[in-house]
Phi, psi and omega in degrees: 000132180274160180236159175263117186238132174259130178245122177249108185209125184275348177271109185304320180295314179295319180298319180293321178298315179298316179302313180298314180304313185284326177293329176296335177277358178094008183271157173266125189237131173244130182250133172233161189252000178207168186292323180296317178296324178299313179298317180298317184286325176299315181292328183276323189252345179051064179291168179276338182202149178238134173250119185242128167282137183292316184267100179224154178284167177071290175228124184282169186297325180294319178292320177299315179301314181299317181292315181296321181294328177290337184261336187200176178257022183302131177298134183231126176246123179267139172250127185213146172268353179280129187241002181286154181300319181297321179296316180296314182294327177298314179300317179291323183292329180272001170122002177294145179274330181198171180215154174230132176265139180279142356280156180224163182267155176301322180295321180292318177300312181297320181295317181291322177296316178301316182297316180294319179294321178295316179296327181278357178085006179284320175257135184288136175248013179087170180288130180226144182288150174287133180264126183235128176223107186061231179267010179265130177236129177241117183249096182297325182296323181259358183055051181232145174232132178230143175236115184059032181087351181272127180287132179244129181269121180238157170284170182299317182289321176299316178298316181300318178296314180296323178297318178299311183294320181289339179292334178219075182302140179090340180280135177272120178259137172287163177297322179297320178294321178295316178302313183297319186271320187276331184274348168082358179199163185270109175206165182284123177224136176295139180296332177294341174300317178299317180300319180296317179294319180296320178300315178293322178298315180298324179299333185266328186252346183260138173295323177226099182303335179285341178229069188293136175273332189257286185273112185247148177271137174246110184303136178078001182231293183162243183224157174213159171263127181302134179295323178231087184307132179093348179274136182299151180290150176282163175303328180295319179297315181299319180294330181282351176092020179285132178230130186296323196242349188296000000 
């Protein structure tokens, strides 16, 4: 199944390369050259995914990402020449689902786009059972999360992390394991990237993110989904060093 993708890139040569890469995958691609045009076209055409260059005239990619995330759950992939950890975490913190640092290969771009579209439900991943833990429901087929029947809107990466944890409640996953399973392909990702997504996830599903009932931190290991959300930890858990919020 093809998707409608908007690419915002001010470098014509780079924009054409991205367009060619994605059209080879069967997608319909619209290219714009600045952030203001990107916002206008997203609102007018409702694409399935947006690819944003961080450095753009008029309105830069980070501001476009921030505005789009406030308006919708649209999957967003950032393209950036900035490689520092702080730059990457800033993009994730304002709502980007993933990032690619330049230069990148056509295969890597295509893989990341496929993963984001699959998580967003645009590309079919086949029939999958609804995962239920207490009053939490994760429906991979519909890309939906509900808590006590209330629908919660997550980004593709937030959903992917929660899906991994909900698949085996009580199991502590390392950040590397979460990256491997939730991001959908093998690539280098900073482990702090997982922490940034988990922080955003907690803001959306927890009544008190500082005292999470669902996604808990296990010191020296990573994260787990509580088997019985809201139930106090056992002495064995405490001895193992599990902390809900760290």
